[in-house]
């Protein structure tokens, strides 16, 4: 499916594509559930068990099954189409959230029952973000418009994760904490129903060779960079708190640092979508990752909290472009019938990094100087980019050597001259 957009590439042109606005709003409504559910699980389980330890285990199980099984769920969408796969997932996910809400409504609930319900719910969480990004690629064959759509999508998602906890906090101020789970269930089911009813929603595709093979190739760089970005930024909450404590600042100033990170990410995402880049997505991705890592590492040398705030705003300005470009590169790398799965792998990398980064930062703070903790956090973003640059340089040298050893006009296995078929190019 393709819908042409003849207007000059802009964010307004993205939303003027037929049915794009309606489809995007319905997807965002469903995805708001992911902005509300984490705090809702924490509050409701803590209220029911009076134990932060149990809450931590339940949330870890919920997050683990949601993140690490995402490519499996995405493959079902690629294989059967969003209409057939998304709706059953969302209904089952919403039902299990209601079960968890019922279990936590009264105290003295067995922790095993809570853990089982949370793990099962996470395993059914529909991959709405990857599905929407795959749909953007269907609607917008123009790469400049697609880049703007991905940037707009990323900024909107960032806002959902800011508004979601506020919404749950307002609701639980006068209602039982488990009501946040019911709200999350309602948002996911209602939003997904509207989303799959969009007239531009594609149906199932004939299985390609890549789909029958059950995997996607060539995603190492975008997934590794997404993982590194998640690792680098997820520990910033703890590092900023430790920085404020070490420099005798009021802990109430820490939200300004985190707000600067989010604001920088939003601005960076919008600017990245508006700039008419001429370089390839892979090159931009590596540059954004290098800049992100260096900025986070340098933030540990900040002399005061205000300088740290500026550094985090700059880091955020590279974060959204890095993730947006990772999704774009993943989309370029795979066939059309594997786009949802490719986006899910990148998404899994970000979320896995976010989960692990906070744990590592918590273990390192107090054992290493604070500047070293920032340097290691920045290194997590730098390492995948540097490894990819080194690997590409090695591959380029190998190709040059092979081209020098191949007689002119000698055809390779494809029947074309060997130099006309670059290594790693997808057919």
Short mmCIF file of C-alpha atoms in Angstrom, two decimals, residues 45-419:
data_model
loop_
_atom_site.label_atom_id
_atom_site.label_comp_id
_atom_site.label_asym_id
_atom_site.label_seq_id
_atom_site.Cartn_x
_atom_site.Cartn_y
_atom_site.Cartn_z
CA UNK A 45 0.73 -4.09 44.16
CA UNK A 46 2.37 -2.04 46.92
CA UNK A 47 -1.05 -1.25 48.36
CA UNK A 48 -2.11 -4.91 48.26
CA UNK A 49 1.07 -6.44 49.67
CA UNK A 50 2.60 -3.60 51.69
CA UNK A 51 5.95 -4.72 50.27
CA UNK A 52 8.24 -2.89 47.89
CA UNK A 53 10.18 -6.11 47.39
CA UNK A 54 7.10 -7.89 46.02
CA UNK A 55 6.27 -4.85 43.89
CA UNK A 56 9.77 -4.89 42.44
CA UNK A 57 9.54 -8.57 41.53
CA UNK A 58 6.10 -8.18 39.98
CA UNK A 59 7.17 -5.16 37.94
CA UNK A 60 10.35 -6.95 36.82
CA UNK A 61 8.37 -9.94 35.58
CA UNK A 62 5.87 -7.69 33.83
CA UNK A 63 8.65 -5.72 32.15
CA UNK A 64 10.71 -8.78 31.21
CA UNK A 65 7.91 -10.64 29.43
CA UNK A 66 6.73 -7.44 27.77
CA UNK A 67 10.18 -6.51 26.44
CA UNK A 68 11.82 -9.81 25.55
CA UNK A 69 8.78 -11.39 23.92
CA UNK A 70 8.03 -8.32 21.80
CA UNK A 71 9.72 -9.68 18.63
CA UNK A 72 7.60 -12.85 18.91
CA UNK A 73 4.39 -10.84 19.10
CA UNK A 74 5.56 -8.58 16.28
CA UNK A 75 6.21 -11.61 14.06
CA UNK A 76 2.55 -12.61 14.52
CA UNK A 77 1.51 -9.18 13.26
CA UNK A 78 3.81 -9.41 10.23
CA UNK A 79 2.47 -12.88 9.46
CA UNK A 80 -1.26 -12.43 10.08
CA UNK A 81 -1.73 -8.67 9.68
CA UNK A 82 -2.53 -6.08 12.38
CA UNK A 83 -6.30 -6.59 12.24
CA UNK A 84 -6.13 -10.30 12.99
CA UNK A 85 -3.30 -10.19 15.52
CA UNK A 86 -3.50 -6.86 17.38
CA UNK A 87 -7.10 -7.01 18.55
CA UNK A 88 -6.87 -10.44 20.26
CA UNK A 89 -3.60 -9.37 21.90
CA UNK A 90 -5.08 -6.14 23.24
CA UNK A 91 -8.24 -7.84 24.54
CA UNK A 92 -6.22 -10.53 26.28
CA UNK A 93 -3.77 -7.96 27.66
CA UNK A 94 -6.61 -5.75 28.91
CA UNK A 95 -8.37 -8.73 30.49
CA UNK A 96 -5.23 -9.75 32.37
CA UNK A 97 -4.77 -6.18 33.61
CA UNK A 98 -8.34 -6.35 34.95
CA UNK A 99 -7.48 -9.67 36.64
CA UNK A 100 -4.45 -8.01 38.24
CA UNK A 101 -6.65 -5.11 39.34
CA UNK A 102 -9.15 -7.53 40.92
CA UNK A 103 -6.35 -9.35 42.74
CA UNK A 104 -4.91 -6.14 44.15
CA UNK A 105 -8.26 -4.63 45.15
CA UNK A 106 -8.10 -6.43 48.50
CA UNK A 107 -5.04 -6.95 50.73
CA UNK A 108 -3.34 -10.26 51.60
CA UNK A 109 -3.12 -11.52 48.03
CA UNK A 110 -0.63 -14.36 47.39
CA UNK A 111 2.44 -12.80 45.71
CA UNK A 112 2.66 -15.76 43.31
CA UNK A 113 -0.79 -14.96 41.92
CA UNK A 114 0.20 -11.33 41.36
CA UNK A 115 3.48 -12.35 39.72
CA UNK A 116 1.74 -14.83 37.42
CA UNK A 117 -0.93 -12.33 36.33
CA UNK A 118 1.66 -9.62 35.69
CA UNK A 119 3.95 -11.93 33.72
CA UNK A 120 1.09 -13.18 31.56
CA UNK A 121 -0.13 -9.63 30.94
CA UNK A 122 3.34 -8.53 29.84
CA UNK A 123 3.60 -11.50 27.50
CA UNK A 124 0.44 -10.34 25.68
CA UNK A 125 1.23 -6.61 25.45
CA UNK A 126 0.56 -5.59 21.81
CA UNK A 127 3.55 -3.94 20.05
CA UNK A 128 1.68 -0.81 19.03
CA UNK A 129 4.73 1.40 18.53
CA UNK A 130 6.43 -0.93 16.02
CA UNK A 131 3.09 -1.48 14.26
CA UNK A 132 2.49 2.26 13.88
CA UNK A 133 6.01 2.82 12.58
CA UNK A 134 5.57 0.00 10.06
CA UNK A 135 2.31 1.63 8.97
CA UNK A 136 4.06 5.00 8.55
CA UNK A 137 6.43 3.25 6.13
CA UNK A 138 3.39 1.98 4.19
CA UNK A 139 1.75 5.40 4.05
CA UNK A 140 4.87 7.44 3.25
CA UNK A 141 7.16 6.02 0.55
CA UNK A 142 8.97 9.38 0.49
CA UNK A 143 11.94 8.98 2.88
CA UNK A 144 11.97 12.65 3.95
CA UNK A 145 8.32 12.47 4.94
CA UNK A 146 8.90 9.14 6.66
CA UNK A 147 11.74 10.61 8.71
CA UNK A 148 9.45 13.41 9.83
CA UNK A 149 6.74 10.90 10.69
CA UNK A 150 9.15 8.86 12.80
CA UNK A 151 10.37 12.00 14.58
CA UNK A 152 6.81 13.11 15.27
CA UNK A 153 5.98 9.62 16.51
CA UNK A 154 8.98 9.59 18.85
CA UNK A 155 8.22 12.99 20.37
CA UNK A 156 4.56 12.07 20.86
CA UNK A 157 5.58 8.84 22.57
CA UNK A 158 7.90 10.78 24.88
CA UNK A 159 4.98 13.01 25.88
CA UNK A 160 2.81 9.96 26.60
CA UNK A 161 5.35 8.72 29.14
CA UNK A 162 5.31 12.14 30.79
CA UNK A 163 1.50 12.49 30.86
CA UNK A 164 0.74 8.87 31.81
CA UNK A 165 2.04 8.97 35.41
CA UNK A 166 0.40 12.36 35.95
CA UNK A 167 -2.92 10.89 34.83
CA UNK A 168 -2.57 7.91 37.18
CA UNK A 169 -1.58 10.19 40.05
CA UNK A 170 -4.65 12.35 39.52
CA UNK A 171 -6.91 9.30 39.34
CA UNK A 172 -5.54 7.55 42.42
CA UNK A 173 -5.78 10.73 44.45
CA UNK A 174 -9.49 9.95 44.91
CA UNK A 175 -9.81 6.31 43.74
CA UNK A 176 -8.26 2.93 44.59
CA UNK A 177 -4.76 2.45 43.11
CA UNK A 178 -6.04 -0.53 41.11
CA UNK A 179 -8.22 1.89 39.15
CA UNK A 180 -5.07 2.86 37.28
CA UNK A 181 -4.88 -0.70 35.94
CA UNK A 182 -8.49 -0.51 34.81
CA UNK A 183 -7.75 2.78 33.05
CA UNK A 184 -4.76 1.18 31.32
CA UNK A 185 -6.93 -1.75 30.19
CA UNK A 186 -9.60 0.59 28.82
CA UNK A 187 -7.09 2.72 26.90
CA UNK A 188 -5.40 -0.24 25.24
CA UNK A 189 -8.60 -1.98 24.16
CA UNK A 190 -10.48 1.13 23.01
CA UNK A 191 -7.46 2.63 21.25
CA UNK A 192 -6.52 -0.62 19.52
CA UNK A 193 -10.09 -1.17 18.31
CA UNK A 194 -10.05 2.27 16.67
CA UNK A 195 -6.54 1.68 15.33
CA UNK A 196 -7.25 -1.61 13.56
CA UNK A 197 -10.44 -0.19 12.03
CA UNK A 198 -8.42 2.37 10.09
CA UNK A 199 -9.03 2.00 6.34
CA UNK A 200 -5.27 2.12 5.66
CA UNK A 201 -4.49 -0.83 7.92
CA UNK A 202 -2.80 -3.51 5.77
CA UNK A 203 -3.95 -7.11 5.73
CA UNK A 204 -1.83 -10.26 5.94
CA UNK A 205 0.93 -10.67 3.36
CA UNK A 206 2.12 -13.80 1.57
CA UNK A 207 5.03 -15.23 3.55
CA UNK A 208 8.38 -14.21 2.09
CA UNK A 209 11.58 -16.18 2.37
CA UNK A 210 12.69 -13.96 5.28
CA UNK A 211 9.39 -14.55 7.07
CA UNK A 212 9.53 -18.30 6.55
CA UNK A 213 13.07 -18.27 7.88
CA UNK A 214 11.66 -16.79 11.07
CA UNK A 215 14.30 -14.09 11.55
CA UNK A 216 15.53 -10.74 10.28
CA UNK A 217 19.12 -10.02 9.28
CA UNK A 218 21.24 -6.91 9.30
CA UNK A 219 19.75 -5.33 12.45
CA UNK A 220 22.90 -5.58 14.55
CA UNK A 221 23.86 -1.90 14.32
CA UNK A 222 20.44 -0.28 15.04
CA UNK A 223 19.66 -2.72 17.85
CA UNK A 224 23.12 -2.32 19.43
CA UNK A 225 22.93 1.49 19.27
CA UNK A 226 19.41 1.43 20.77
CA UNK A 227 20.64 -0.86 23.55
CA UNK A 228 23.57 1.45 24.25
CA UNK A 229 21.33 4.52 24.31
CA UNK A 230 18.99 2.82 26.77
CA UNK A 231 21.91 1.83 29.00
CA UNK A 232 23.40 5.32 28.88
CA UNK A 233 20.28 7.28 29.72
CA UNK A 234 18.43 4.96 32.11
CA UNK A 235 20.92 5.55 34.90
CA UNK A 236 20.68 9.34 34.63
CA UNK A 237 17.94 9.49 37.31
CA UNK A 238 20.24 7.89 39.89
CA UNK A 239 23.34 9.72 38.67
CA UNK A 240 21.60 13.09 38.86
CA UNK A 241 20.39 12.32 42.38
CA UNK A 242 23.89 11.24 43.42
CA UNK A 243 25.34 14.41 41.83
CA UNK A 244 22.91 16.61 43.75
CA UNK A 245 23.72 14.82 47.00
CA UNK A 246 27.48 15.01 46.45
CA UNK A 247 27.29 18.77 45.76
CA UNK A 248 24.81 19.47 48.61
CA UNK A 249 21.92 20.52 46.36
CA UNK A 250 18.26 20.17 47.34
CA UNK A 251 16.93 16.83 45.92
CA UNK A 252 13.93 18.83 44.67
CA UNK A 253 16.14 20.28 41.95
CA UNK A 254 16.76 16.88 40.34
CA UNK A 255 13.47 16.91 38.35
CA UNK A 256 14.81 19.96 36.50
CA UNK A 257 17.72 17.87 35.26
CA UNK A 258 15.41 15.09 34.08
CA UNK A 259 13.00 17.62 32.59
CA UNK A 260 15.88 19.14 30.62
CA UNK A 261 16.70 15.69 29.26
CA UNK A 262 13.12 15.18 28.08
CA UNK A 263 12.86 18.70 26.66
CA UNK A 264 16.15 18.29 24.81
CA UNK A 265 14.95 14.97 23.41
CA UNK A 266 11.71 16.53 22.15
CA UNK A 267 13.48 19.47 20.51
CA UNK A 268 16.19 17.25 19.04
CA UNK A 269 13.60 14.89 17.61
CA UNK A 270 11.69 17.68 15.91
CA UNK A 271 14.83 19.31 14.53
CA UNK A 272 16.11 15.98 13.24
CA UNK A 273 12.87 15.45 11.36
CA UNK A 274 12.96 18.94 9.84
CA UNK A 275 16.59 18.93 8.63
CA UNK A 276 16.97 17.77 4.99
CA UNK A 277 19.78 15.27 5.65
CA UNK A 278 21.87 14.13 2.71
CA UNK A 279 23.95 11.53 4.55
CA UNK A 280 22.84 7.90 4.83
CA UNK A 281 20.84 6.76 7.85
CA UNK A 282 23.65 4.46 9.02
CA UNK A 283 26.17 7.30 9.05
CA UNK A 284 23.79 9.61 10.93
CA UNK A 285 23.02 6.89 13.46
CA UNK A 286 26.68 6.39 14.32
CA UNK A 287 27.30 10.14 14.60
CA UNK A 288 24.29 10.63 16.88
CA UNK A 289 25.38 7.71 19.07
CA UNK A 290 28.94 9.05 19.33
CA UNK A 291 27.68 12.53 20.24
CA UNK A 292 25.28 11.10 22.83
CA UNK A 293 27.97 9.02 24.50
CA UNK A 294 30.52 11.84 24.59
CA UNK A 295 27.97 14.28 26.04
CA UNK A 296 26.90 11.91 28.81
CA UNK A 297 30.52 11.12 29.65
CA UNK A 298 31.42 14.83 29.76
CA UNK A 299 28.42 15.57 32.00
CA UNK A 300 30.25 13.92 34.90
CA UNK A 301 32.78 16.79 34.83
CA UNK A 302 30.06 19.43 35.36
CA UNK A 303 31.05 21.83 38.18
CA UNK A 304 27.47 22.44 39.33
CA UNK A 305 23.90 21.25 38.86
CA UNK A 306 23.03 23.92 36.33
CA UNK A 307 25.87 22.90 34.05
CA UNK A 308 24.73 19.29 34.45
CA UNK A 309 21.22 20.37 33.46
CA UNK A 310 22.52 21.95 30.25
CA UNK A 311 24.60 18.84 29.51
CA UNK A 312 21.55 16.61 29.93
CA UNK A 313 19.53 18.84 27.60
CA UNK A 314 22.27 18.45 24.98
CA UNK A 315 22.36 14.68 25.54
CA UNK A 316 18.60 14.55 25.05
CA UNK A 317 18.97 16.46 21.79
CA UNK A 318 20.99 13.50 20.44
CA UNK A 319 18.86 10.79 22.06
CA UNK A 320 15.67 11.17 20.02
CA UNK A 321 17.53 11.50 16.68
CA UNK A 322 19.57 8.37 17.50
CA UNK A 323 16.48 6.29 18.25
CA UNK A 324 14.50 7.68 15.29
CA UNK A 325 17.38 6.92 12.94
CA UNK A 326 17.74 3.42 14.41
CA UNK A 327 14.10 2.73 13.51
CA UNK A 328 14.62 4.18 10.02
CA UNK A 329 17.70 2.05 9.42
CA UNK A 330 15.88 -1.06 10.63
CA UNK A 331 13.04 -0.29 8.24
CA UNK A 332 15.49 0.11 5.33
CA UNK A 333 17.25 -3.15 6.17
CA UNK A 334 14.37 -5.63 6.08
CA UNK A 335 11.64 -6.55 3.57
CA UNK A 336 8.22 -4.93 3.91
CA UNK A 337 6.70 -8.00 5.56
CA UNK A 338 9.23 -7.88 8.42
CA UNK A 339 8.98 -4.18 9.32
CA UNK A 340 7.01 -4.66 12.53
CA UNK A 341 9.43 -7.30 13.75
CA UNK A 342 12.44 -5.11 12.88
CA UNK A 343 10.99 -2.19 14.83
CA UNK A 344 10.25 -4.52 17.73
CA UNK A 345 13.89 -5.60 17.90
CA UNK A 346 15.02 -1.96 18.14
CA UNK A 347 12.32 -1.30 20.72
CA UNK A 348 13.46 -4.32 22.70
CA UNK A 349 17.02 -2.99 22.64
CA UNK A 350 15.97 0.38 24.08
CA UNK A 351 13.82 -1.17 26.81
CA UNK A 352 16.34 -3.86 27.71
CA UNK A 353 19.02 -1.19 28.03
CA UNK A 354 16.74 0.98 30.14
CA UNK A 355 16.09 -1.91 32.52
CA UNK A 356 19.72 -2.90 32.86
CA UNK A 357 21.21 0.59 32.99
CA UNK A 358 19.45 1.62 36.19
CA UNK A 359 20.56 -1.60 37.89
CA UNK A 360 24.20 -1.14 36.85
CA UNK A 361 24.21 2.53 37.88
CA UNK A 362 22.80 1.61 41.29
CA UNK A 363 25.60 -0.91 41.80
CA UNK A 364 28.37 1.45 40.68
CA UNK A 365 27.37 4.62 42.56
CA UNK A 366 29.35 4.74 45.78
CA UNK A 367 31.90 2.22 44.53
CA UNK A 368 33.39 4.44 41.83
CA UNK A 369 33.90 8.21 41.57
CA UNK A 370 30.83 9.91 40.14
CA UNK A 371 32.71 11.12 37.05
CA UNK A 372 33.67 7.50 36.32
CA UNK A 373 30.01 6.43 36.55
CA UNK A 374 29.08 9.09 34.00
CA UNK A 375 32.00 8.00 31.81
CA UNK A 376 30.83 4.38 31.88
CA UNK A 377 27.27 5.46 31.07
CA UNK A 378 28.56 7.43 28.09
CA UNK A 379 30.74 4.50 27.08
CA UNK A 380 27.65 2.31 26.84
CA UNK A 381 26.43 4.55 23.99
CA UNK A 382 29.89 4.96 22.46
CA UNK A 383 30.89 1.30 22.31
CA UNK A 384 28.26 0.07 19.78
CA UNK A 385 28.96 3.03 17.49
CA UNK A 386 32.73 2.61 17.64
CA UNK A 387 32.39 -1.13 17.07
CA UNK A 388 30.17 -0.52 14.03
CA UNK A 389 32.64 2.02 12.60
CA UNK A 390 35.51 -0.42 13.07
CA UNK A 391 33.51 -3.28 11.54
CA UNK A 392 32.55 -1.19 8.52
CA UNK A 393 36.17 -0.15 8.03
CA UNK A 394 37.20 -3.80 8.12
CA UNK A 395 34.51 -4.77 5.63
CA UNK A 396 35.53 -1.93 3.31
CA UNK A 397 39.12 -3.12 3.43
CA UNK A 398 38.01 -6.69 2.68
CA UNK A 399 35.95 -5.51 -0.29
CA UNK A 400 38.87 -3.47 -1.62
CA UNK A 401 41.14 -6.50 -1.33
CA UNK A 402 38.57 -8.75 -3.03
CA UNK A 403 38.06 -6.24 -5.83
CA UNK A 404 41.80 -6.06 -6.37
CA UNK A 405 42.05 -9.86 -6.63
CA UNK A 406 39.11 -10.21 -9.06
CA UNK A 407 39.93 -9.91 -12.76
CA UNK A 408 38.06 -7.04 -14.49
CA UNK A 409 34.63 -8.07 -15.75
CA UNK A 410 34.70 -11.35 -13.79
CA UNK A 411 31.13 -12.05 -12.67
CA UNK A 412 30.31 -13.06 -9.12
CA UNK A 413 27.69 -15.56 -7.99
CA UNK A 414 24.93 -13.11 -8.86
CA UNK A 415 25.91 -12.96 -12.52
CA UNK A 416 26.89 -9.29 -12.13
CA UNK A 417 30.46 -7.94 -11.87
CA UNK A 418 31.69 -8.56 -8.32
CA UNK A 419 32.24 -4.87 -7.61
#
